[in-house]
Coordinates of C-alpha atoms in Angstrom, one line a residue:
Chain A
X14 CA -27.2 7.8 32.7
X15 CA -27.9 8.3 29.1
X16 CA -26.1 6.7 26.1
X17 CA -23.6 9.5 25.6
X18 CA -22.8 9.7 29.3
X19 CA -22.1 5.9 29.4
X20 CA -19.7 6.3 26.4
X21 CA -18.0 9.3 28.0
X22 CA -17.6 7.5 31.3
X23 CA -15.9 4.5 29.9
X24 CA -13.6 6.7 27.7
X25 CA -12.6 8.9 30.6
X26 CA -11.9 5.8 32.8
X27 CA -9.6 4.4 30.0
X28 CA -7.8 7.7 29.6
X29 CA -7.2 8.0 33.4
X30 CA -6.1 4.4 33.6
X31 CA -3.7 4.9 30.8
X32 CA -2.2 8.0 32.3
X33 CA -1.8 6.2 35.7
X34 CA 0.0 3.2 34.0
X35 CA 2.1 5.1 31.5
X36 CA 3.2 8.5 32.8
X37 CA 5.2 9.1 29.6
X38 CA 2.2 9.2 27.3
X39 CA 0.9 11.5 24.5
X40 CA -2.3 12.0 22.5
X41 CA -2.2 11.8 18.8
X42 CA -4.2 14.6 17.2
X43 CA -5.0 14.4 13.5
X44 CA -7.2 17.6 13.7
X45 CA -10.2 15.4 12.6
X46 CA -13.4 15.0 14.6
X47 CA -12.5 11.8 16.4
X48 CA -9.1 13.0 17.7
X49 CA -10.6 16.4 18.6
X50 CA -13.3 14.6 20.6
X51 CA -10.6 12.5 22.2
X52 CA -8.7 15.7 23.1
X53 CA -11.9 17.0 24.6
X54 CA -12.3 13.9 26.7
X55 CA -8.7 14.2 27.9
X56 CA -9.5 17.7 29.0
X57 CA -12.6 16.5 30.9
X58 CA -10.7 13.6 32.4
X59 CA -8.1 16.0 34.0
X60 CA -10.4 18.9 34.8
X61 CA -9.6 21.2 31.9
X62 CA -5.8 20.7 31.6
X63 CA -4.3 17.9 29.6
X64 CA -1.3 16.7 31.6
X65 CA 0.6 15.2 28.7
X66 CA 1.8 16.4 25.2
X67 CA -0.4 16.3 22.1
X68 CA 1.3 15.2 18.9
X69 CA 0.3 16.3 15.4
X70 CA 2.0 14.4 12.5
X71 CA 2.3 16.9 9.7
X72 CA 2.7 15.2 6.3
X73 CA 3.0 18.7 4.7
X74 CA -0.1 17.9 2.6
X75 CA -2.9 18.7 5.0
X76 CA -5.7 21.2 4.2
X77 CA -4.8 24.8 5.1
X78 CA -8.0 24.9 7.2
X79 CA -6.5 22.0 9.3
X80 CA -3.4 24.0 10.1
X81 CA -5.4 27.1 11.0
X82 CA -7.7 25.0 13.3
X83 CA -4.7 23.3 14.9
X84 CA -2.9 26.6 15.7
X85 CA -6.0 28.4 16.8
X86 CA -7.1 25.7 19.3
X87 CA -3.6 24.9 20.5
X88 CA -3.4 28.5 21.7
X89 CA -6.9 28.7 23.1
X90 CA -6.7 25.4 25.0
X91 CA -3.1 25.8 26.2
X92 CA -2.0 22.5 24.6
X93 CA 1.6 21.3 24.8
X94 CA 1.8 20.5 21.1
X95 CA 4.6 18.5 19.4
X96 CA 4.5 18.7 15.6
X97 CA 6.2 15.7 13.9
X98 CA 7.3 16.2 10.3
X99 CA 9.7 14.1 8.2
X100 CA 11.6 17.0 6.6
X101 CA 14.3 14.6 5.4
X102 CA 11.8 12.5 3.4
X103 CA 10.1 15.7 2.1
X104 CA 13.5 17.1 1.0
X105 CA 14.3 13.8 -0.7
X106 CA 11.2 14.3 -2.9
X107 CA 8.7 12.0 -1.1
X108 CA 5.3 13.5 -1.8
X109 CA 1.7 12.5 -1.1
X110 CA 0.5 9.5 -3.1
X111 CA 3.7 8.7 -5.0
X112 CA 5.2 5.4 -6.0
X113 CA 2.9 2.6 -4.8
X114 CA 0.6 5.1 -3.1
X115 CA 1.2 3.5 0.3
X116 CA 4.9 4.4 0.6
X117 CA 4.2 8.1 1.2
X118 CA 2.1 7.2 4.3
X119 CA 5.0 5.2 5.7
X120 CA 7.5 7.9 5.2
X121 CA 5.4 11.0 6.0
X122 CA 3.3 9.5 8.8
X123 CA 4.8 6.4 10.4
X124 CA 8.5 7.5 10.2
X125 CA 7.6 10.9 11.5
X126 CA 5.7 9.4 14.4
X127 CA 8.6 7.0 15.2
X128 CA 11.0 9.9 15.4
X129 CA 8.7 11.8 17.8
X130 CA 8.3 8.7 20.0
X131 CA 12.0 8.0 20.1
X132 CA 12.9 11.5 20.8
X133 CA 10.4 11.9 23.7
X134 CA 10.6 8.3 24.8
X135 CA 6.8 7.9 24.9
X136 CA 5.7 4.5 26.1
X137 CA 2.1 4.9 25.0
X138 CA -0.1 6.9 22.7
X139 CA -3.8 7.7 22.9
X140 CA -5.4 7.4 19.5
X141 CA -9.0 8.3 18.6
X142 CA -10.0 5.4 16.4
X143 CA -13.4 3.7 16.4
X144 CA -14.4 0.1 15.8
X145 CA -17.1 1.0 13.3
X146 CA -14.8 3.1 11.2
X147 CA -13.1 0.4 9.2
X148 CA -13.2 -3.4 9.0
X149 CA -9.7 -3.9 10.3
X150 CA -10.3 -1.6 13.2
X151 CA -13.0 -3.8 14.5
X152 CA -10.2 -6.2 15.7
X153 CA -8.6 -3.5 17.9
X154 CA -8.4 -3.5 21.7
X155 CA -8.6 -0.5 24.1
X156 CA -5.1 -1.3 25.2
X157 CA -3.3 -2.5 22.1
X158 CA 0.4 -3.6 22.1
X159 CA 2.6 -2.8 19.2
X160 CA 6.2 -4.0 18.7
X161 CA 9.2 -1.8 18.2
X162 CA 8.4 -1.6 14.5
X163 CA 4.8 -0.5 15.3
X164 CA 3.6 -3.9 14.0
X165 CA 0.2 -5.0 15.3
X166 CA -0.2 -8.7 15.8
X167 CA -4.0 -8.8 16.1
X168 CA -4.0 -12.6 16.5
X169 CA -2.1 -12.2 19.7
X170 CA -3.9 -9.6 21.7
X171 CA -5.1 -9.7 25.3
X172 CA -8.8 -10.3 25.8
X173 CA -10.8 -7.4 27.2
X174 CA -13.8 -9.1 28.8
X175 CA -16.0 -7.4 31.3
X176 CA -14.1 -4.1 30.9
X177 CA -10.9 -5.7 32.4
X178 CA -8.0 -4.1 30.5
X179 CA -4.5 -5.4 30.3
X180 CA -2.9 -1.9 30.6
X181 CA 0.6 -3.2 31.6
X182 CA 2.6 -4.1 28.5
X183 CA 5.9 -5.9 28.1
X184 CA 9.1 -3.8 28.4
X185 CA 9.8 -3.5 24.6
X186 CA 6.2 -3.0 23.6
X187 CA 4.7 0.3 22.8
X188 CA 1.0 0.6 23.7
X189 CA -1.8 2.3 21.7
X190 CA -4.8 3.3 23.8
X191 CA -8.1 3.7 22.0
X192 CA -10.6 5.4 24.4
X193 CA -13.2 5.9 21.5
X194 CA -13.3 2.3 20.3
X195 CA -16.9 1.8 21.3
X196 CA -18.2 5.0 19.8
X197 CA -19.9 5.2 16.4
X198 CA -19.7 8.1 13.9
X199 CA -23.1 9.2 15.0
X200 CA -22.2 9.1 18.7
X201 CA -19.3 11.4 17.9
X202 CA -21.4 14.0 16.2
X203 CA -24.1 13.9 18.9
X204 CA -21.4 14.3 21.6
X205 CA -19.8 17.2 19.6
X206 CA -23.3 18.9 19.6
X207 CA -23.9 18.2 23.3
X208 CA -20.5 19.4 24.4
X209 CA -20.2 22.2 21.8
X210 CA -16.7 20.9 20.8
X211 CA -14.9 23.0 18.3
X212 CA -14.8 21.3 14.9
X213 CA -13.1 22.0 11.6
X214 CA -15.3 23.9 9.1
X215 CA -14.3 21.4 6.3
X216 CA -16.9 19.0 7.8
X217 CA -19.8 21.4 7.0
X218 CA -21.3 21.4 3.5
X219 CA -20.3 24.1 1.1
X220 CA -21.7 24.1 -2.5
X221 CA -23.3 20.7 -2.0
X222 CA -20.2 18.9 -0.7
X223 CA -18.5 18.3 2.6
X224 CA -15.6 16.3 4.0
X225 CA -16.7 13.4 6.1
X226 CA -13.2 12.2 7.0
X227 CA -10.1 14.4 6.8
X228 CA -6.7 13.3 5.6
X229 CA -4.1 14.6 3.1
X230 CA -5.4 16.9 0.3
X231 CA -4.5 14.6 -2.5
X232 CA -5.9 11.5 -0.9
X233 CA -9.3 12.9 0.4
X234 CA -12.3 13.9 -1.6
X235 CA -15.6 15.5 -0.3
X236 CA -18.9 13.6 -0.4
X237 CA -22.1 15.0 -1.8
X238 CA -24.0 16.6 1.1
X239 CA -26.1 19.6 2.0
X240 CA -25.4 19.2 5.8
X241 CA -24.1 22.6 6.8
X242 CA -25.0 22.5 10.5
X243 CA -24.4 19.9 13.3
X244 CA -28.2 19.0 13.3
X245 CA -28.1 18.4 9.6
X246 CA -25.0 16.2 9.8
X247 CA -26.6 14.1 12.5
X248 CA -29.8 13.7 10.5
X249 CA -27.7 12.8 7.4
X250 CA -25.8 10.1 9.3
X251 CA -29.0 8.5 10.5
X252 CA -30.0 7.6 6.9
X253 CA -26.8 7.6 4.8
X254 CA -25.6 4.4 3.1
X255 CA -22.2 5.8 2.2
X256 CA -19.2 4.6 4.1
X257 CA -17.6 7.1 6.3
X258 CA -14.2 6.8 4.7
X259 CA -15.5 6.6 1.2
X260 CA -13.7 9.8 0.4
X261 CA -10.3 8.4 1.4
X262 CA -8.4 7.4 -1.7
X263 CA -6.2 5.0 0.1
X264 CA -9.2 3.0 1.5
X265 CA -10.9 2.9 -1.9
X266 CA -7.7 1.7 -3.6
X267 CA -7.2 -0.9 -0.9
X268 CA -10.7 -2.2 -1.3
X269 CA -10.3 -2.3 -5.1
X270 CA -7.0 -4.1 -4.9
X271 CA -8.3 -6.6 -2.4
X272 CA -11.3 -7.4 -4.5
X273 CA -9.2 -7.8 -7.6
X274 CA -6.7 -10.1 -5.8
X275 CA -9.5 -12.1 -4.4
X276 CA -11.0 -12.6 -7.9
X277 CA -7.6 -13.9 -9.1
X278 CA -7.3 -16.4 -6.3
X279 CA -4.4 -14.6 -4.6
X280 CA -6.3 -14.3 -1.3
Chain B
X22 CA 20.0 7.8 -25.5
X23 CA 18.6 4.5 -24.1
X24 CA 20.1 2.1 -21.6
X25 CA 23.2 0.1 -21.3
X26 CA 21.0 -2.7 -20.0
X27 CA 17.3 -3.0 -20.7
X28 CA 15.3 -5.5 -18.7
X29 CA 11.8 -6.3 -19.9
X30 CA 9.7 -8.3 -17.5
X31 CA 6.6 -10.0 -18.8
X32 CA 4.6 -11.5 -16.0
X33 CA 3.5 -15.1 -16.9
X34 CA 4.8 -15.2 -20.4
X35 CA 5.2 -18.8 -21.5
X36 CA 7.0 -20.6 -24.3
X37 CA 4.0 -22.9 -24.6
X38 CA 2.1 -20.1 -26.4
X39 CA 5.1 -18.4 -28.0
X40 CA 6.4 -21.5 -29.7
X41 CA 2.9 -22.5 -30.9
X42 CA 2.3 -19.2 -32.6
X43 CA 5.8 -18.3 -33.7
X44 CA 4.6 -17.6 -37.3
X45 CA 2.6 -14.6 -36.0
X46 CA 5.0 -13.5 -33.3
X47 CA 7.6 -11.9 -35.5
X48 CA 9.7 -10.3 -32.8
X49 CA 9.8 -13.5 -30.6
X50 CA 10.7 -15.5 -33.8
X51 CA 13.6 -13.1 -34.5
X52 CA 14.8 -13.3 -30.9
X53 CA 14.7 -17.1 -31.0
X54 CA 16.5 -17.4 -34.3
X55 CA 19.0 -14.4 -34.5
X56 CA 22.5 -15.3 -33.3
X57 CA 22.8 -12.1 -31.3
X58 CA 20.2 -13.4 -28.9
X59 CA 20.1 -16.4 -26.6
X60 CA 16.8 -17.9 -25.5
X61 CA 16.0 -20.7 -23.1
X62 CA 13.3 -22.3 -20.9
X63 CA 14.1 -21.2 -17.4
X64 CA 12.7 -23.9 -15.0
X65 CA 12.0 -22.4 -11.6
X66 CA 13.4 -23.9 -8.4
X67 CA 10.9 -21.9 -6.3
X68 CA 7.2 -21.6 -6.1
X69 CA 5.9 -20.0 -9.3
X70 CA 4.1 -17.1 -7.6
X71 CA 4.6 -13.6 -8.8
X72 CA 5.2 -11.6 -5.6
X73 CA 8.2 -13.7 -4.4
X74 CA 9.5 -14.4 -7.9
X75 CA 9.9 -10.8 -8.9
X76 CA 11.6 -10.0 -5.7
X77 CA 14.0 -13.0 -6.3
X78 CA 14.7 -11.7 -9.8
X79 CA 15.7 -8.2 -8.7
X80 CA 17.2 -9.0 -5.2
X81 CA 19.0 -12.3 -5.9
X82 CA 17.5 -13.8 -2.8
X83 CA 15.4 -16.9 -2.4
X84 CA 11.9 -16.6 -1.1
X85 CA 13.1 -17.9 2.3
X86 CA 15.7 -15.2 2.4
X87 CA 13.6 -12.2 1.3
X88 CA 10.4 -13.4 3.0
X89 CA 8.0 -11.6 0.7
X90 CA 5.5 -14.4 0.2
X91 CA 2.2 -12.6 -0.6
X92 CA 0.7 -9.4 -1.9
X93 CA -1.4 -9.1 1.2
X94 CA -0.4 -10.2 4.7
X95 CA -2.9 -10.0 7.6
X96 CA -5.3 -8.0 5.5
X97 CA -2.6 -5.4 4.8
X98 CA -1.4 -4.7 1.3
X99 CA 2.4 -5.1 1.3
X100 CA 4.6 -2.2 0.2
X101 CA 8.2 -1.8 -0.7
X102 CA 9.0 -1.0 2.9
X103 CA 7.7 -4.3 4.1
X104 CA 10.4 -6.1 2.0
X105 CA 13.6 -6.0 3.9
X106 CA 16.1 -6.5 1.1
X107 CA 18.0 -4.3 -1.3
X108 CA 17.0 -4.5 -4.9
X109 CA 19.5 -4.2 -7.8
X110 CA 18.3 -0.6 -8.4
X111 CA 19.1 0.3 -4.7
X112 CA 22.6 -1.2 -5.0
X113 CA 23.4 0.4 -8.4
X114 CA 22.1 3.8 -7.4
X115 CA 24.5 3.8 -4.4
X116 CA 27.4 3.3 -6.8
X117 CA 26.3 6.3 -8.9
X118 CA 24.6 4.4 -11.7
X119 CA 21.6 5.9 -13.4
X120 CA 18.7 3.5 -12.9
X121 CA 15.0 3.5 -13.3
X122 CA 12.4 0.7 -12.8
X123 CA 8.9 1.0 -14.1
X124 CA 5.8 -1.0 -13.1
X125 CA 7.6 -3.9 -11.3
X126 CA 4.8 -6.2 -10.0
X127 CA 6.2 -7.6 -6.7
X128 CA 3.6 -5.4 -4.9
X129 CA 0.3 -3.9 -5.9
X130 CA 0.1 -1.3 -7.3
X131 CA 3.4 -2.2 -9.0
X132 CA 6.6 -0.5 -7.8
X133 CA 8.3 2.3 -9.6
X134 CA 11.9 3.4 -8.9
X135 CA 13.0 6.9 -9.7
X136 CA 10.1 7.4 -12.1
X137 CA 6.4 8.4 -11.6
X138 CA 3.8 6.2 -13.0
X139 CA 0.2 5.3 -12.1
X140 CA -0.6 1.8 -13.4
X141 CA -4.0 1.4 -15.1
X142 CA -6.3 -0.7 -12.9
X143 CA -3.9 -0.1 -10.0
X144 CA -1.6 -2.7 -11.5
X145 CA -4.2 -5.5 -11.6
X146 CA -5.7 -4.9 -15.0
X147 CA -8.8 -7.1 -15.3
X148 CA -10.5 -6.4 -18.6
X149 CA -9.7 -5.6 -22.2
X150 CA -9.7 -1.8 -21.6
X151 CA -7.3 -2.1 -18.7
X152 CA -5.0 -4.6 -20.5
X153 CA -4.8 -2.3 -23.5
X154 CA -4.2 0.7 -21.3
X155 CA -1.4 -1.1 -19.4
X156 CA 0.4 -2.1 -22.5
X157 CA 0.0 1.3 -24.1
X158 CA 0.8 3.5 -21.1
X159 CA 3.7 1.5 -19.8
X160 CA 5.2 1.4 -23.3
X161 CA 4.7 5.1 -23.8
X162 CA 6.3 6.0 -20.4
X163 CA 9.2 3.6 -21.2
X164 CA 9.9 5.0 -24.6
X165 CA 9.5 8.6 -23.4
X166 CA 12.2 7.9 -20.8
X167 CA 14.5 5.9 -23.0
X168 CA 14.4 8.5 -25.8
X169 CA 15.3 11.3 -23.5
X170 CA 17.7 9.8 -21.0
X171 CA 21.0 8.0 -21.0
X172 CA 20.5 5.3 -18.4
X173 CA 22.7 2.5 -17.1
X174 CA 19.8 0.2 -16.3
X175 CA 16.1 0.5 -17.2
X176 CA 13.6 -2.1 -16.0
X177 CA 10.1 -2.2 -17.4
X178 CA 7.4 -4.8 -16.7
X179 CA 4.0 -5.8 -17.9
X180 CA 1.3 -7.8 -16.0
X181 CA -1.5 -8.0 -18.5
X182 CA -0.7 -11.5 -19.8
X183 CA -0.8 -13.0 -16.4
X184 CA -4.2 -11.5 -15.6
X185 CA -5.9 -12.4 -18.9
X186 CA -4.5 -15.9 -19.0
X187 CA -6.1 -16.6 -15.6
X188 CA -9.5 -15.8 -17.0
X189 CA -9.1 -16.8 -20.7
X190 CA -6.5 -19.6 -20.9
X191 CA -7.2 -21.7 -24.0
X192 CA -9.1 -18.9 -25.7
X193 CA -8.2 -16.8 -28.8
X194 CA -7.8 -13.6 -26.8
X195 CA -4.6 -15.0 -25.3
X196 CA -2.9 -15.2 -28.7
X197 CA -4.1 -11.7 -29.5
X198 CA -2.4 -10.3 -26.5
X199 CA 0.8 -12.2 -27.1
X200 CA 0.9 -10.5 -30.5
X201 CA 0.5 -7.1 -28.7
X202 CA 3.3 -7.9 -26.4
X203 CA 5.4 -9.1 -29.4
X204 CA 4.9 -5.7 -31.0
X205 CA 5.7 -3.9 -27.8
X206 CA 9.0 -5.8 -27.4
X207 CA 9.8 -4.8 -31.0
X208 CA 9.4 -1.1 -30.0
X209 CA 11.6 -1.4 -27.0
X210 CA 14.6 -3.7 -27.7
X211 CA 16.5 -1.2 -29.8
X212 CA 16.9 1.0 -26.7
X213 CA 19.2 -1.5 -24.9
X214 CA 22.8 -2.3 -25.8
X215 CA 22.3 -5.4 -23.6
X216 CA 19.0 -7.1 -23.0
X217 CA 17.2 -9.4 -20.7
X218 CA 13.6 -10.5 -21.3
X219 CA 12.3 -12.5 -18.4
X220 CA 9.0 -13.9 -17.1
X221 CA 8.5 -14.7 -13.4
X222 CA 6.9 -18.0 -14.3
X223 CA 5.1 -19.7 -17.2
X224 CA 1.4 -20.5 -17.5
X225 CA -0.7 -23.6 -18.2
X226 CA -4.1 -25.2 -17.8
X227 CA -5.0 -26.4 -14.4
X228 CA -3.3 -29.6 -13.3
X229 CA -0.4 -29.3 -15.9
X230 CA 2.1 -27.7 -13.5
X231 CA 4.0 -29.5 -10.8
X232 CA 2.4 -27.2 -8.2
X233 CA -1.1 -25.8 -8.2
X234 CA -0.6 -22.2 -7.0
X235 CA -4.1 -20.8 -7.2
X236 CA -7.6 -22.3 -6.6
X237 CA -9.8 -23.2 -9.6
X238 CA -12.7 -21.4 -8.0
X239 CA -11.7 -18.2 -6.2
X240 CA -13.3 -16.8 -3.0
X241 CA -15.6 -14.5 -5.0
X242 CA -16.8 -17.4 -7.2
X243 CA -14.7 -16.6 -10.3
X244 CA -13.5 -19.7 -12.2
X245 CA -9.9 -19.5 -13.2
X246 CA -9.0 -21.3 -16.4
X247 CA -5.3 -21.5 -16.0
X248 CA -2.5 -21.7 -13.4
X249 CA 1.1 -20.8 -13.1
X250 CA 3.8 -23.1 -14.5
X251 CA 7.4 -23.6 -13.5
X252 CA 8.8 -23.0 -17.0
X253 CA 9.6 -19.3 -17.5
X254 CA 10.8 -17.4 -20.5
X255 CA 14.4 -16.1 -20.8
X256 CA 15.9 -14.2 -23.7
X257 CA 19.2 -12.3 -23.5
X258 CA 21.6 -10.3 -25.6
X259 CA 25.2 -9.5 -24.7
X260 CA 24.8 -11.1 -21.2
X261 CA 27.8 -13.2 -20.2
X262 CA 26.5 -14.6 -16.9
X263 CA 24.8 -17.9 -17.2
X264 CA 21.2 -17.6 -15.9
X265 CA 19.9 -20.9 -14.5
X266 CA 17.3 -19.6 -12.0
X267 CA 15.5 -16.3 -11.3
X268 CA 18.1 -15.1 -8.8
X269 CA 20.8 -15.4 -11.5
X270 CA 19.1 -12.4 -13.3
X271 CA 20.2 -10.2 -10.3
X272 CA 23.8 -11.6 -10.6
X273 CA 23.8 -11.1 -14.3
X274 CA 22.8 -7.4 -13.9
X275 CA 25.3 -6.9 -11.2
X276 CA 28.0 -8.5 -13.4
X277 CA 27.2 -6.0 -16.2
X278 CA 28.0 -3.1 -13.9
X279 CA 30.9 -4.6 -12.0

C-alpha cells in the first residue's frame, strides 16, 4: 500500500465510522481543495453516492468562480446540497471584514451554520481540516466534541491512541469529524492528481498569481506563483517556504495581533 | 451638530504625568481649573487591566460579572460576541437614541459601534508612525462625524499613550504624546454639551502600583519600562451622577438619557 492509499484508507474508515454512529450527519463543503477532496472521499466511501447532505455556508462574499464550481458539481455529482446564508445579518448591514474584522465571520459563517444544524438537527459534521494547515488545528482530534455554542475545549478532548476513536459523544454535544486530519497540503494535491478530482480554477496561476487557499473575496489575496498545472503546483509545494494560509487576511491579522500583544506582555 | 454627551477614553492616561507638565498641557490645565469642569483621581477597585476595565466602563458590570478577562483566550482573539453583556450603546440604541462608538479598546482591533473605522496598527500601535496615525485618524473620523451628525452619545477612544508608556516610561517622548493628546482633546470638547474624559487605569514605573499587571520582560524578550496603576483620570462637565469607580461611568451615561 502506498502513502496515498494509506491516507485514503484511514479517511474512508473514519467517514464510514462516523456515518454508522451518527446517522444524522452532513459534510461541510467550502468549495476549496480540502473539502472537495473530503467530498470525493465520501463518494468513494459509499460507492459513488453520498448518503447524507452537503452544506455550503454562503457568506455572500465568495468568488463568483466558487459559486459556478459549486453549482456545476452539485448537479454533476447529484449532491443533496443545503446552502446556509444569514440573510438577516446581511440585511442588517453585516458585511465582510467589518467592525473588529472577526465579527463578520461569526455572523456570516458561524450563525449561518448554527441555523442549518438546528433546522436539520444534525448531530455531527464532517469537516475537511488538516493538522498542518494552522497551529491551532494541530490540537484537533478526528472526532472532536463541541458544546451547544460550538465551543471547542481542546484541553478536554478524548485521546486517540492507536487509531481508537471516541466516536460516541455526550447527548448535548455536537461532533466534528475530521477525516483529513493526517493529510498535508502536498498529499492533497498529489491525491487530486491521482484521482483526477475536479478543482476550482482559482488555484491555478494566472498572470503570475494564484490562490493557495480560498475564502471570502475581501479576506483572501493570491500568492505569487507560475503554477498553472497540477504538476507545477505539486513541484511548487515541495520547495515553497510560504505558509499555505498566508493569503488569508484574518490569519495574518491574528498573527500580527498575537505578536503585538506578546510584546506588550498581555500574553 | 455634535453630541449631547461626548465620552473621550484615553487608555492609560495618568495624573502623574499631567500634573507634572500642566504648564505645557494647556487643555488639561483649563479642564482642571475652569469651574465648568470637575476633575478627580479615580482609584480603581478592580484589576487595572484594559480589556476588563473598558468593558466595566461601558457595561456597568464588574469583571466577575462580565467575565471578559483577556484579549486572547485559548489562543483565540476575543470579539464582541464573546462578551455576553449589553453595552451602553446597545441599551441606548434600543430606546431610539443616536449613538456611535469609535475605537473602543476592550478587544483588538478596537470595537466600533455604528461607524466604520480601521484602526492603525490594528489597534495596537507600536511605533511613532502608528501612534501618530492613531491620534490623527481617530480624531479626523470623530470630527467628521460630530460635524455632520446630531448624536445623543458619541464615544471615542485612544490607545497610543498606553502602548508608548509601556516601552518609554520615564522618557521625553511620553510628555510629547501627552501634548498631542492635550491638543486632540482641545479639538473635540466643543462638540459635547456634556463631557466625560476617562482613562481605564493610570500608569507608573514598575513596582509603584499595588498590583503588577504585566511582566517586566515579555515572552518575546521585550523589556517593559512601566506598568498599569490603579489611579485613573476622570474629568466631567454637566454630569450630575457621582462617579467613584469605572462602572459608575455607565450609570452616569444612563442617567443623562433617563
